[in-house]
């Protein structure tokens, strides 16, 4: 069984959905949802359900929210080994959404991640985890110098390094480590933040990102075409149309999970793109950021609906 070490965000996601036309400065009827989340954490749960041995290392507070995250990791079969700060609160992301799903406002309370400093990588248990894993996955919730240190550690141990961009504001933290990253999962807004460029065709992104120093990656555009690249070339895929979309939260993390699961199994990027699209399709039909029904069997079934990717 392949081992994957995840270093990144594991926190509480809260989403409030307004049920009527939004009225600013007033009380609006709606519904509330709370679950454990975070880019790295979502991917960790997905990968565990897909049959990988996953270990998660992330900062956490000594509060009830920390216990919620721990329980969600346990339920998904993830080996959870956090840095716990008993006097701190577990990070959280709170969003208010309009009835069509558009964001009204959000608050990200993520200061605890600053305590995941490069020296944490020198802890013996972490060093051993890096040495014994097959693939490392990190996300841009971590500080810039820590991401650089993870890149150097991965290269020193000759481990493949994957990363999740998280947001346009956070992905720029990965700039110093781009040359060490084998696969960076991002959307077009995050690709623009990295390169300072805009494209008219998604197939242009690999050239710009390679010029920025990135080894390989995947760039999504919502329901539009997705492009992937590595040292062998560039692949493009048009995802299948999903009519019963319940919540797109976690779709990018699912794409990363499906793609990475295929790469870990030795498949080329064309097949990896199909696996990523299939995992994302399963996830957007769930009300949660990760779909509990995602596993190797449901992924294989969903692949039947995903078209072939093309090398360009």
PDB file of C-alpha atoms in Angstrom:
ATOM      1  CA  UNK A   1       0.000   0.000   0.000  1.00  0.00           C
ATOM      2  CA  UNK A   2       1.402   3.393  -1.023  1.00  0.00           C
ATOM      3  CA  UNK A   3       2.039   5.906   1.749  1.00  0.00           C
ATOM      4  CA  UNK A   4       1.109   9.588   1.462  1.00  0.00           C
ATOM      5  CA  UNK A   5       2.170  12.203   4.019  1.00  0.00           C
ATOM      6  CA  UNK A   6      -0.021  15.315   4.193  1.00  0.00           C
ATOM      7  CA  UNK A   7       1.332  18.531   5.719  1.00  0.00           C
ATOM      8  CA  UNK A   8      -1.184  21.356   5.677  1.00  0.00           C
ATOM      9  CA  UNK A   9      -4.539  22.705   6.702  1.00  0.00           C
ATOM     10  CA  UNK A  10      -7.034  20.845   8.878  1.00  0.00           C
ATOM     11  CA  UNK A  11      -9.657  23.110  10.377  1.00  0.00           C
ATOM     12  CA  UNK A  12     -13.369  23.842  10.745  1.00  0.00           C
ATOM     13  CA  UNK A  13     -15.385  25.007   7.725  1.00  0.00           C
ATOM     14  CA  UNK A  14     -18.646  26.824   8.386  1.00  0.00           C
ATOM     15  CA  UNK A  15     -21.025  27.721   5.568  1.00  0.00           C
ATOM     16  CA  UNK A  16     -24.218  29.716   5.959  1.00  0.00           C
ATOM     17  CA  UNK A  17     -26.636  29.699   2.992  1.00  0.00           C
ATOM     18  CA  UNK A  18     -29.166  32.550   2.654  1.00  0.00           C
ATOM     19  CA  UNK A  19     -32.494  31.154   1.475  1.00  0.00           C
ATOM     20  CA  UNK A  20     -34.037  34.349   0.034  1.00  0.00           C
ATOM     21  CA  UNK A  21     -32.841  37.440  -1.790  1.00  0.00           C
ATOM     22  CA  UNK A  22     -29.937  38.818   0.246  1.00  0.00           C
ATOM     23  CA  UNK A  23     -30.712  41.935   2.292  1.00  0.00           C
ATOM     24  CA  UNK A  24     -27.596  43.748   3.487  1.00  0.00           C
ATOM     25  CA  UNK A  25     -27.561  45.005   7.072  1.00  0.00           C
ATOM     26  CA  UNK A  26     -30.465  42.807   8.126  1.00  0.00           C
ATOM     27  CA  UNK A  27     -31.257  39.343   9.436  1.00  0.00           C
ATOM     28  CA  UNK A  28     -31.658  36.874   6.574  1.00  0.00           C
ATOM     29  CA  UNK A  29     -33.352  33.459   6.823  1.00  0.00           C
ATOM     30  CA  UNK A  30     -31.051  30.604   5.948  1.00  0.00           C
ATOM     31  CA  UNK A  31     -29.341  27.383   6.961  1.00  0.00           C
ATOM     32  CA  UNK A  32     -26.015  26.584   8.569  1.00  0.00           C
ATOM     33  CA  UNK A  33     -23.510  23.802   7.993  1.00  0.00           C
ATOM     34  CA  UNK A  34     -20.287  23.006   9.833  1.00  0.00           C
ATOM     35  CA  UNK A  35     -17.721  20.321   9.067  1.00  0.00           C
ATOM     36  CA  UNK A  36     -14.025  19.577   9.283  1.00  0.00           C
ATOM     37  CA  UNK A  37     -12.172  20.875   6.242  1.00  0.00           C
ATOM     38  CA  UNK A  38      -9.020  22.367   4.772  1.00  0.00           C
ATOM     39  CA  UNK A  39      -7.328  21.603   1.447  1.00  0.00           C
ATOM     40  CA  UNK A  40      -4.800  19.125   2.766  1.00  0.00           C
ATOM     41  CA  UNK A  41      -7.320  17.568   5.133  1.00  0.00           C
ATOM     42  CA  UNK A  42      -9.944  17.041   2.430  1.00  0.00           C
ATOM     43  CA  UNK A  43      -7.369  15.408   0.177  1.00  0.00           C
ATOM     44  CA  UNK A  44      -6.126  13.236   3.049  1.00  0.00           C
ATOM     45  CA  UNK A  45      -9.604  11.846   3.670  1.00  0.00           C
ATOM     46  CA  UNK A  46     -10.214  11.252  -0.027  1.00  0.00           C
ATOM     47  CA  UNK A  47      -6.906   9.467  -0.516  1.00  0.00           C
ATOM     48  CA  UNK A  48      -7.485   7.271   2.521  1.00  0.00           C
ATOM     49  CA  UNK A  49     -10.875   6.243   1.150  1.00  0.00           C
ATOM     50  CA  UNK A  50      -9.183   5.465  -2.170  1.00  0.00           C
ATOM     51  CA  UNK A  51      -6.977   2.896  -0.459  1.00  0.00           C
ATOM     52  CA  UNK A  52      -3.791   4.768   0.454  1.00  0.00           C
ATOM     53  CA  UNK A  53      -2.070   4.793   3.840  1.00  0.00           C
ATOM     54  CA  UNK A  54      -2.341   8.464   4.744  1.00  0.00           C
ATOM     55  CA  UNK A  55      -0.685  10.295   7.606  1.00  0.00           C
ATOM     56  CA  UNK A  56      -1.701  13.875   8.441  1.00  0.00           C
ATOM     57  CA  UNK A  57       0.429  16.401  10.314  1.00  0.00           C
ATOM     58  CA  UNK A  58      -1.230  19.762  10.954  1.00  0.00           C
ATOM     59  CA  UNK A  59      -1.459  22.368  13.739  1.00  0.00           C
ATOM     60  CA  UNK A  60      -4.546  22.178  15.933  1.00  0.00           C
ATOM     61  CA  UNK A  61      -5.949  23.865  19.012  1.00  0.00           C
ATOM     62  CA  UNK A  62      -6.894  22.131  22.217  1.00  0.00           C
ATOM     63  CA  UNK A  63     -10.608  22.812  21.812  1.00  0.00           C
ATOM     64  CA  UNK A  64     -13.824  21.126  20.730  1.00  0.00           C
ATOM     65  CA  UNK A  65     -13.199  22.011  17.091  1.00  0.00           C
ATOM     66  CA  UNK A  66      -9.882  20.198  17.281  1.00  0.00           C
ATOM     67  CA  UNK A  67     -11.727  17.134  18.542  1.00  0.00           C
ATOM     68  CA  UNK A  68     -14.159  17.431  15.614  1.00  0.00           C
ATOM     69  CA  UNK A  69     -11.265  17.430  13.143  1.00  0.00           C
ATOM     70  CA  UNK A  70      -9.679  14.443  14.884  1.00  0.00           C
ATOM     71  CA  UNK A  71     -12.933  12.482  14.738  1.00  0.00           C
ATOM     72  CA  UNK A  72     -13.373  13.219  11.019  1.00  0.00           C
ATOM     73  CA  UNK A  73      -9.822  12.049  10.332  1.00  0.00           C
ATOM     74  CA  UNK A  74     -10.395   8.869  12.302  1.00  0.00           C
ATOM     75  CA  UNK A  75     -13.672   8.139  10.519  1.00  0.00           C
ATOM     76  CA  UNK A  76     -11.897   8.396   7.160  1.00  0.00           C
ATOM     77  CA  UNK A  77      -9.038   6.106   8.227  1.00  0.00           C
ATOM     78  CA  UNK A  78      -6.391   8.847   8.294  1.00  0.00           C
ATOM     79  CA  UNK A  79      -3.479   8.510  10.722  1.00  0.00           C
ATOM     80  CA  UNK A  80      -3.817  11.828  12.534  1.00  0.00           C
ATOM     81  CA  UNK A  81      -0.676  13.128  14.280  1.00  0.00           C
ATOM     82  CA  UNK A  82      -1.202  16.861  14.874  1.00  0.00           C
ATOM     83  CA  UNK A  83       0.874  19.541  16.549  1.00  0.00           C
ATOM     84  CA  UNK A  84      -1.584  20.415  19.316  1.00  0.00           C
ATOM     85  CA  UNK A  85      -1.477  23.806  21.046  1.00  0.00           C
ATOM     86  CA  UNK A  86      -3.686  23.437  24.110  1.00  0.00           C
ATOM     87  CA  UNK A  87      -4.028  27.189  24.707  1.00  0.00           C
ATOM     88  CA  UNK A  88      -5.020  28.007  21.109  1.00  0.00           C
ATOM     89  CA  UNK A  89      -8.139  27.726  18.974  1.00  0.00           C
ATOM     90  CA  UNK A  90      -8.297  25.406  15.979  1.00  0.00           C
ATOM     91  CA  UNK A  91      -8.281  27.421  12.721  1.00  0.00           C
ATOM     92  CA  UNK A  92     -11.616  28.053  11.045  1.00  0.00           C
ATOM     93  CA  UNK A  93     -13.141  29.367   7.825  1.00  0.00           C
ATOM     94  CA  UNK A  94     -16.614  30.911   8.011  1.00  0.00           C
ATOM     95  CA  UNK A  95     -18.495  31.850   4.839  1.00  0.00           C
ATOM     96  CA  UNK A  96     -21.902  33.381   4.115  1.00  0.00           C
ATOM     97  CA  UNK A  97     -23.306  32.397   0.731  1.00  0.00           C
ATOM     98  CA  UNK A  98     -26.171  33.750  -1.329  1.00  0.00           C
ATOM     99  CA  UNK A  99     -28.872  31.295  -2.376  1.00  0.00           C
ATOM    100  CA  UNK A 100     -27.150  30.795  -5.754  1.00  0.00           C
ATOM    101  CA  UNK A 101     -23.931  29.812  -3.990  1.00  0.00           C
ATOM    102  CA  UNK A 102     -22.030  33.062  -4.563  1.00  0.00           C
ATOM    103  CA  UNK A 103     -19.920  34.256  -1.662  1.00  0.00           C
ATOM    104  CA  UNK A 104     -21.190  37.272   0.305  1.00  0.00           C
ATOM    105  CA  UNK A 105     -18.382  37.455   2.839  1.00  0.00           C
ATOM    106  CA  UNK A 106     -15.999  35.111   4.637  1.00  0.00           C
ATOM    107  CA  UNK A 107     -13.672  35.187   7.622  1.00  0.00           C
ATOM    108  CA  UNK A 108     -10.545  33.033   7.725  1.00  0.00           C
ATOM    109  CA  UNK A 109      -9.102  32.622  11.230  1.00  0.00           C
ATOM    110  CA  UNK A 110      -5.895  30.840  10.306  1.00  0.00           C
ATOM    111  CA  UNK A 111      -3.183  32.380  12.497  1.00  0.00           C
ATOM    112  CA  UNK A 112      -2.365  29.044  14.157  1.00  0.00           C
ATOM    113  CA  UNK A 113      -0.818  27.795  10.900  1.00  0.00           C
ATOM    114  CA  UNK A 114       1.964  30.338  11.404  1.00  0.00           C
ATOM    115  CA  UNK A 115       3.205  28.109  14.219  1.00  0.00           C
ATOM    116  CA  UNK A 116       4.003  25.331  11.736  1.00  0.00           C
ATOM    117  CA  UNK A 117       7.505  26.699  11.308  1.00  0.00           C
ATOM    118  CA  UNK A 118      10.412  25.044   9.454  1.00  0.00           C
ATOM    119  CA  UNK A 119      11.860  23.790  12.756  1.00  0.00           C
ATOM    120  CA  UNK A 120       8.815  21.562  13.136  1.00  0.00           C
ATOM    121  CA  UNK A 121      10.165  19.545  10.205  1.00  0.00           C
ATOM    122  CA  UNK A 122      13.232  18.747  12.293  1.00  0.00           C
ATOM    123  CA  UNK A 123      11.207  16.854  14.883  1.00  0.00           C
ATOM    124  CA  UNK A 124      12.319  13.235  14.695  1.00  0.00           C
ATOM    125  CA  UNK A 125       8.835  11.844  14.052  1.00  0.00           C
ATOM    126  CA  UNK A 126       8.327  14.262  11.161  1.00  0.00           C
ATOM    127  CA  UNK A 127      11.723  13.480   9.670  1.00  0.00           C
ATOM    128  CA  UNK A 128      10.943   9.775   9.830  1.00  0.00           C
ATOM    129  CA  UNK A 129       7.529  10.335   8.266  1.00  0.00           C
ATOM    130  CA  UNK A 130       9.135  12.169   5.342  1.00  0.00           C
ATOM    131  CA  UNK A 131      11.747   9.451   4.858  1.00  0.00           C
ATOM    132  CA  UNK A 132       9.261   6.575   4.889  1.00  0.00           C
ATOM    133  CA  UNK A 133       6.465   8.036   2.756  1.00  0.00           C
ATOM    134  CA  UNK A 134       6.089   7.597  -1.002  1.00  0.00           C
ATOM    135  CA  UNK A 135       4.566  11.011  -1.764  1.00  0.00           C
ATOM    136  CA  UNK A 136       4.313  14.263   0.198  1.00  0.00           C
ATOM    137  CA  UNK A 137       1.284  16.540  -0.187  1.00  0.00           C
ATOM    138  CA  UNK A 138       1.245  20.049   1.285  1.00  0.00           C
ATOM    139  CA  UNK A 139      -0.989  23.091   0.942  1.00  0.00           C
ATOM    140  CA  UNK A 140      -0.553  26.856   0.950  1.00  0.00           C
ATOM    141  CA  UNK A 141      -2.134  27.312   4.371  1.00  0.00           C
ATOM    142  CA  UNK A 142       1.418  26.903   5.690  1.00  0.00           C
ATOM    143  CA  UNK A 143       3.960  29.763   5.875  1.00  0.00           C
ATOM    144  CA  UNK A 144       6.212  30.484   2.901  1.00  0.00           C
ATOM    145  CA  UNK A 145       9.446  29.500   4.649  1.00  0.00           C
ATOM    146  CA  UNK A 146       7.871  26.223   5.793  1.00  0.00           C
ATOM    147  CA  UNK A 147       6.765  25.401   2.258  1.00  0.00           C
ATOM    148  CA  UNK A 148      10.312  26.065   1.061  1.00  0.00           C
ATOM    149  CA  UNK A 149      11.676  23.801   3.784  1.00  0.00           C
ATOM    150  CA  UNK A 150       9.227  21.048   2.798  1.00  0.00           C
ATOM    151  CA  UNK A 151      10.423  21.377  -0.791  1.00  0.00           C
ATOM    152  CA  UNK A 152      14.045  20.999   0.247  1.00  0.00           C
ATOM    153  CA  UNK A 153      13.258  18.046   2.497  1.00  0.00           C
ATOM    154  CA  UNK A 154      11.347  16.301  -0.285  1.00  0.00           C
ATOM    155  CA  UNK A 155      14.175  16.779  -2.741  1.00  0.00           C
ATOM    156  CA  UNK A 156      16.791  15.631  -0.212  1.00  0.00           C
ATOM    157  CA  UNK A 157      14.837  12.412   0.371  1.00  0.00           C
ATOM    158  CA  UNK A 158      13.980  12.050  -3.335  1.00  0.00           C
ATOM    159  CA  UNK A 159      10.233  12.113  -2.649  1.00  0.00           C
ATOM    160  CA  UNK A 160       7.629  13.407  -5.071  1.00  0.00           C
ATOM    161  CA  UNK A 161       6.011  16.581  -3.782  1.00  0.00           C
ATOM    162  CA  UNK A 162       2.434  17.610  -4.581  1.00  0.00           C
ATOM    163  CA  UNK A 163       0.753  20.806  -3.407  1.00  0.00           C
ATOM    164  CA  UNK A 164      -2.691  22.432  -3.283  1.00  0.00           C
ATOM    165  CA  UNK A 165      -2.838  26.164  -4.038  1.00  0.00           C
ATOM    166  CA  UNK A 166      -5.774  26.983  -1.660  1.00  0.00           C
ATOM    167  CA  UNK A 167      -6.374  30.551  -2.928  1.00  0.00           C
ATOM    168  CA  UNK A 168      -4.847  33.309  -5.107  1.00  0.00           C
ATOM    169  CA  UNK A 169      -3.683  35.120  -1.971  1.00  0.00           C
ATOM    170  CA  UNK A 170      -2.000  32.044  -0.497  1.00  0.00           C
ATOM    171  CA  UNK A 171      -0.532  30.306  -3.556  1.00  0.00           C
ATOM    172  CA  UNK A 172       2.117  33.033  -3.915  1.00  0.00           C
ATOM    173  CA  UNK A 173       3.685  31.591  -0.761  1.00  0.00           C
ATOM    174  CA  UNK A 174       4.783  28.692  -2.948  1.00  0.00           C
ATOM    175  CA  UNK A 175       6.834  30.789  -5.363  1.00  0.00           C
ATOM    176  CA  UNK A 176      10.206  30.072  -3.681  1.00  0.00           C
ATOM    177  CA  UNK A 177       9.428  26.323  -3.697  1.00  0.00           C
ATOM    178  CA  UNK A 178       8.053  25.984  -7.240  1.00  0.00           C
ATOM    179  CA  UNK A 179      11.165  24.261  -8.578  1.00  0.00           C
ATOM    180  CA  UNK A 180      10.750  21.504  -5.968  1.00  0.00           C
ATOM    181  CA  UNK A 181       7.041  20.848  -6.605  1.00  0.00           C
ATOM    182  CA  UNK A 182       6.179  17.996  -8.968  1.00  0.00           C
ATOM    183  CA  UNK A 183       2.416  18.625  -9.049  1.00  0.00           C
ATOM    184  CA  UNK A 184       0.623  21.844  -8.061  1.00  0.00           C
ATOM    185  CA  UNK A 185      -3.178  21.794  -8.115  1.00  0.00           C
ATOM    186  CA  UNK A 186      -4.738  25.198  -8.814  1.00  0.00           C
ATOM    187  CA  UNK A 187      -7.500  27.055 -10.628  1.00  0.00           C
ATOM    188  CA  UNK A 188      -7.009  29.798 -13.203  1.00  0.00           C
ATOM    189  CA  UNK A 189      -7.203  32.606 -10.636  1.00  0.00           C
ATOM    190  CA  UNK A 190      -4.363  30.963  -8.709  1.00  0.00           C
ATOM    191  CA  UNK A 191      -2.371  30.429 -11.906  1.00  0.00           C
ATOM    192  CA  UNK A 192      -2.760  34.148 -12.664  1.00  0.00           C
ATOM    193  CA  UNK A 193      -1.525  35.003  -9.164  1.00  0.00           C
ATOM    194  CA  UNK A 194       1.589  32.867  -9.706  1.00  0.00           C
ATOM    195  CA  UNK A 195       2.451  34.088 -13.189  1.00  0.00           C
ATOM    196  CA  UNK A 196       0.985  37.573 -13.342  1.00  0.00           C
ATOM    197  CA  UNK A 197      -0.424  36.561 -16.721  1.00  0.00           C
ATOM    198  CA  UNK A 198      -3.843  35.964 -18.278  1.00  0.00           C
ATOM    199  CA  UNK A 199      -4.527  33.469 -21.068  1.00  0.00           C
ATOM    200  CA  UNK A 200      -7.257  32.995 -23.662  1.00  0.00           C
ATOM    201  CA  UNK A 201      -6.720  29.234 -23.870  1.00  0.00           C
ATOM    202  CA  UNK A 202      -6.026  26.950 -20.892  1.00  0.00           C
ATOM    203  CA  UNK A 203      -3.397  25.167 -22.971  1.00  0.00           C
ATOM    204  CA  UNK A 204      -1.192  28.257 -22.571  1.00  0.00           C
ATOM    205  CA  UNK A 205      -0.841  27.812 -18.798  1.00  0.00           C
ATOM    206  CA  UNK A 206       1.812  25.058 -18.837  1.00  0.00           C
ATOM    207  CA  UNK A 207       4.281  27.238 -20.756  1.00  0.00           C
ATOM    208  CA  UNK A 208       3.836  30.164 -18.370  1.00  0.00           C
ATOM    209  CA  UNK A 209       4.039  27.985 -15.280  1.00  0.00           C
ATOM    210  CA  UNK A 210       7.133  26.178 -16.523  1.00  0.00           C
ATOM    211  CA  UNK A 211       8.739  29.582 -17.074  1.00  0.00           C
ATOM    212  CA  UNK A 212       7.887  30.383 -13.449  1.00  0.00           C
ATOM    213  CA  UNK A 213       9.834  27.265 -12.418  1.00  0.00           C
ATOM    214  CA  UNK A 214       7.055  24.724 -11.816  1.00  0.00           C
ATOM    215  CA  UNK A 215       7.734  21.077 -12.743  1.00  0.00           C
ATOM    216  CA  UNK A 216       4.127  20.047 -13.284  1.00  0.00           C
ATOM    217  CA  UNK A 217       0.575  20.758 -12.295  1.00  0.00           C
ATOM    218  CA  UNK A 218      -3.148  20.811 -12.947  1.00  0.00           C
ATOM    219  CA  UNK A 219      -5.158  23.943 -13.754  1.00  0.00           C
ATOM    220  CA  UNK A 220      -8.950  23.798 -13.458  1.00  0.00           C
ATOM    221  CA  UNK A 221     -11.596  26.190 -14.777  1.00  0.00           C
ATOM    222  CA  UNK A 222     -14.758  25.115 -12.981  1.00  0.00           C
ATOM    223  CA  UNK A 223     -16.840  23.023 -15.371  1.00  0.00           C
ATOM    224  CA  UNK A 224     -14.671  24.064 -18.319  1.00  0.00           C
ATOM    225  CA  UNK A 225     -11.572  22.358 -19.709  1.00  0.00           C
ATOM    226  CA  UNK A 226      -8.837  21.288 -17.315  1.00  0.00           C
ATOM    227  CA  UNK A 227      -5.179  21.058 -18.289  1.00  0.00           C
ATOM    228  CA  UNK A 228      -2.313  19.059 -16.759  1.00  0.00           C
ATOM    229  CA  UNK A 229       1.393  18.996 -17.516  1.00  0.00           C
ATOM    230  CA  UNK A 230       4.572  17.231 -16.486  1.00  0.00           C
ATOM    231  CA  UNK A 231       7.997  16.568 -17.991  1.00  0.00           C
ATOM    232  CA  UNK A 232       6.401  14.427 -20.706  1.00  0.00           C
ATOM    233  CA  UNK A 233       3.978  17.012 -22.051  1.00  0.00           C
ATOM    234  CA  UNK A 234       0.535  18.563 -21.667  1.00  0.00           C
ATOM    235  CA  UNK A 235      -2.919  16.967 -21.499  1.00  0.00           C
ATOM    236  CA  UNK A 236      -6.373  18.561 -21.785  1.00  0.00           C
ATOM    237  CA  UNK A 237      -9.747  17.196 -20.676  1.00  0.00           C
ATOM    238  CA  UNK A 238     -13.330  18.436 -20.877  1.00  0.00           C
ATOM    239  CA  UNK A 239     -15.019  17.284 -17.633  1.00  0.00           C
ATOM    240  CA  UNK A 240     -18.395  15.553 -17.853  1.00  0.00           C
ATOM    241  CA  UNK A 241     -21.483  17.713 -17.320  1.00  0.00           C
ATOM    242  CA  UNK A 242     -22.938  17.138 -13.844  1.00  0.00           C
ATOM    243  CA  UNK A 243     -26.585  18.155 -13.590  1.00  0.00           C
ATOM    244  CA  UNK A 244     -27.186  17.306  -9.920  1.00  0.00           C
ATOM    245  CA  UNK A 245     -24.621  19.640  -8.335  1.00  0.00           C
ATOM    246  CA  UNK A 246     -25.237  20.084  -4.604  1.00  0.00           C
ATOM    247  CA  UNK A 247     -22.074  21.887  -3.464  1.00  0.00           C
ATOM    248  CA  UNK A 248     -18.816  22.605  -5.281  1.00  0.00           C
ATOM    249  CA  UNK A 249     -16.879  22.930  -2.003  1.00  0.00           C
ATOM    250  CA  UNK A 250     -13.977  20.477  -2.069  1.00  0.00           C
ATOM    251  CA  UNK A 251     -14.152  19.829  -5.822  1.00  0.00           C
ATOM    252  CA  UNK A 252     -10.593  21.047  -6.368  1.00  0.00           C
ATOM    253  CA  UNK A 253      -9.310  18.931  -3.482  1.00  0.00           C
ATOM    254  CA  UNK A 254     -11.111  15.927  -4.972  1.00  0.00           C
ATOM    255  CA  UNK A 255      -9.505  16.605  -8.354  1.00  0.00           C
ATOM    256  CA  UNK A 256      -6.122  16.625  -6.620  1.00  0.00           C
ATOM    257  CA  UNK A 257      -6.960  13.376  -4.808  1.00  0.00           C
ATOM    258  CA  UNK A 258      -8.089  11.479  -7.893  1.00  0.00           C
ATOM    259  CA  UNK A 259      -5.190  12.752  -9.973  1.00  0.00           C
ATOM    260  CA  UNK A 260      -2.623  11.941  -7.300  1.00  0.00           C
ATOM    261  CA  UNK A 261      -4.074   8.473  -6.749  1.00  0.00           C
ATOM    262  CA  UNK A 262      -3.569   7.692 -10.447  1.00  0.00           C
ATOM    263  CA  UNK A 263      -0.037   9.109 -10.522  1.00  0.00           C
ATOM    264  CA  UNK A 264       0.863   7.069  -7.436  1.00  0.00           C
ATOM    265  CA  UNK A 265      -0.353   3.983  -9.291  1.00  0.00           C
ATOM    266  CA  UNK A 266       1.940   4.713 -12.240  1.00  0.00           C
ATOM    267  CA  UNK A 267      -0.664   6.071 -14.662  1.00  0.00           C
ATOM    268  CA  UNK A 268       0.118   8.863 -17.198  1.00  0.00           C
ATOM    269  CA  UNK A 269      -1.308  12.359 -16.834  1.00  0.00           C
ATOM    270  CA  UNK A 270      -4.089  11.647 -19.346  1.00  0.00           C
ATOM    271  CA  UNK A 271      -5.490   8.942 -17.084  1.00  0.00           C
ATOM    272  CA  UNK A 272      -4.698  10.954 -13.969  1.00  0.00           C
ATOM    273  CA  UNK A 273      -6.866  13.791 -15.313  1.00  0.00           C
ATOM    274  CA  UNK A 274      -9.742  11.370 -15.850  1.00  0.00           C
ATOM    275  CA  UNK A 275      -9.408  10.037 -12.300  1.00  0.00           C
ATOM    276  CA  UNK A 276      -9.347  13.594 -10.950  1.00  0.00           C
ATOM    277  CA  UNK A 277     -12.443  14.567 -12.926  1.00  0.00           C
ATOM    278  CA  UNK A 278     -14.275  11.450 -11.741  1.00  0.00           C
ATOM    279  CA  UNK A 279     -13.439  12.173  -8.077  1.00  0.00           C
ATOM    280  CA  UNK A 280     -14.568  15.788  -8.484  1.00  0.00           C
ATOM    281  CA  UNK A 281     -17.840  14.651 -10.102  1.00  0.00           C
ATOM    282  CA  UNK A 282     -18.609  12.391  -7.144  1.00  0.00           C
ATOM    283  CA  UNK A 283     -17.795  15.183  -4.694  1.00  0.00           C
ATOM    284  CA  UNK A 284     -19.965  17.949  -6.204  1.00  0.00           C
ATOM    285  CA  UNK A 285     -22.969  15.631  -5.971  1.00  0.00           C
ATOM    286  CA  UNK A 286     -22.432  15.459  -2.209  1.00  0.00           C
ATOM    287  CA  UNK A 287     -23.480  18.117   0.315  1.00  0.00           C
ATOM    288  CA  UNK A 288     -20.086  17.806   1.989  1.00  0.00           C
ATOM    289  CA  UNK A 289     -16.540  18.862   1.092  1.00  0.00           C
ATOM    290  CA  UNK A 290     -15.574  15.194   0.877  1.00  0.00           C
ATOM    291  CA  UNK A 291     -17.952  12.468  -0.241  1.00  0.00           C
ATOM    292  CA  UNK A 292     -18.077   9.518   2.141  1.00  0.00           C
ATOM    293  CA  UNK A 293     -19.116   7.331  -0.789  1.00  0.00           C
ATOM    294  CA  UNK A 294     -15.878   8.073  -2.675  1.00  0.00           C
ATOM    295  CA  UNK A 295     -13.818   4.884  -2.868  1.00  0.00           C
ATOM    296  CA  UNK A 296     -11.979   2.828  -5.470  1.00  0.00           C
ATOM    297  CA  UNK A 297     -15.202   1.159  -6.653  1.00  0.00           C
ATOM    298  CA  UNK A 298     -17.295   4.328  -7.066  1.00  0.00           C
ATOM    299  CA  UNK A 299     -14.352   6.081  -8.709  1.00  0.00           C
ATOM    300  CA  UNK A 300     -14.027   3.260 -11.242  1.00  0.00           C
ATOM    301  CA  UNK A 301     -17.757   3.521 -11.998  1.00  0.00           C
ATOM    302  CA  UNK A 302     -17.585   7.301 -12.413  1.00  0.00           C
ATOM    303  CA  UNK A 303     -14.695   6.934 -14.868  1.00  0.00           C
ATOM    304  CA  UNK A 304     -17.148   5.492 -17.394  1.00  0.00           C
ATOM    305  CA  UNK A 305     -18.695   8.966 -17.702  1.00  0.00           C
ATOM    306  CA  UNK A 306     -15.392  10.803 -18.177  1.00  0.00           C
ATOM    307  CA  UNK A 307     -14.138  11.322 -21.741  1.00  0.00           C
ATOM    308  CA  UNK A 308     -10.590  10.592 -22.819  1.00  0.00           C
ATOM    309  CA  UNK A 309      -7.980  13.288 -22.236  1.00  0.00           C
ATOM    310  CA  UNK A 310      -5.819  14.411 -25.152  1.00  0.00           C
ATOM    311  CA  UNK A 311      -2.116  15.161 -25.265  1.00  0.00           C
ATOM    312  CA  UNK A 312      -1.420  18.497 -26.964  1.00  0.00           C
TER     313      UNK A 312
END
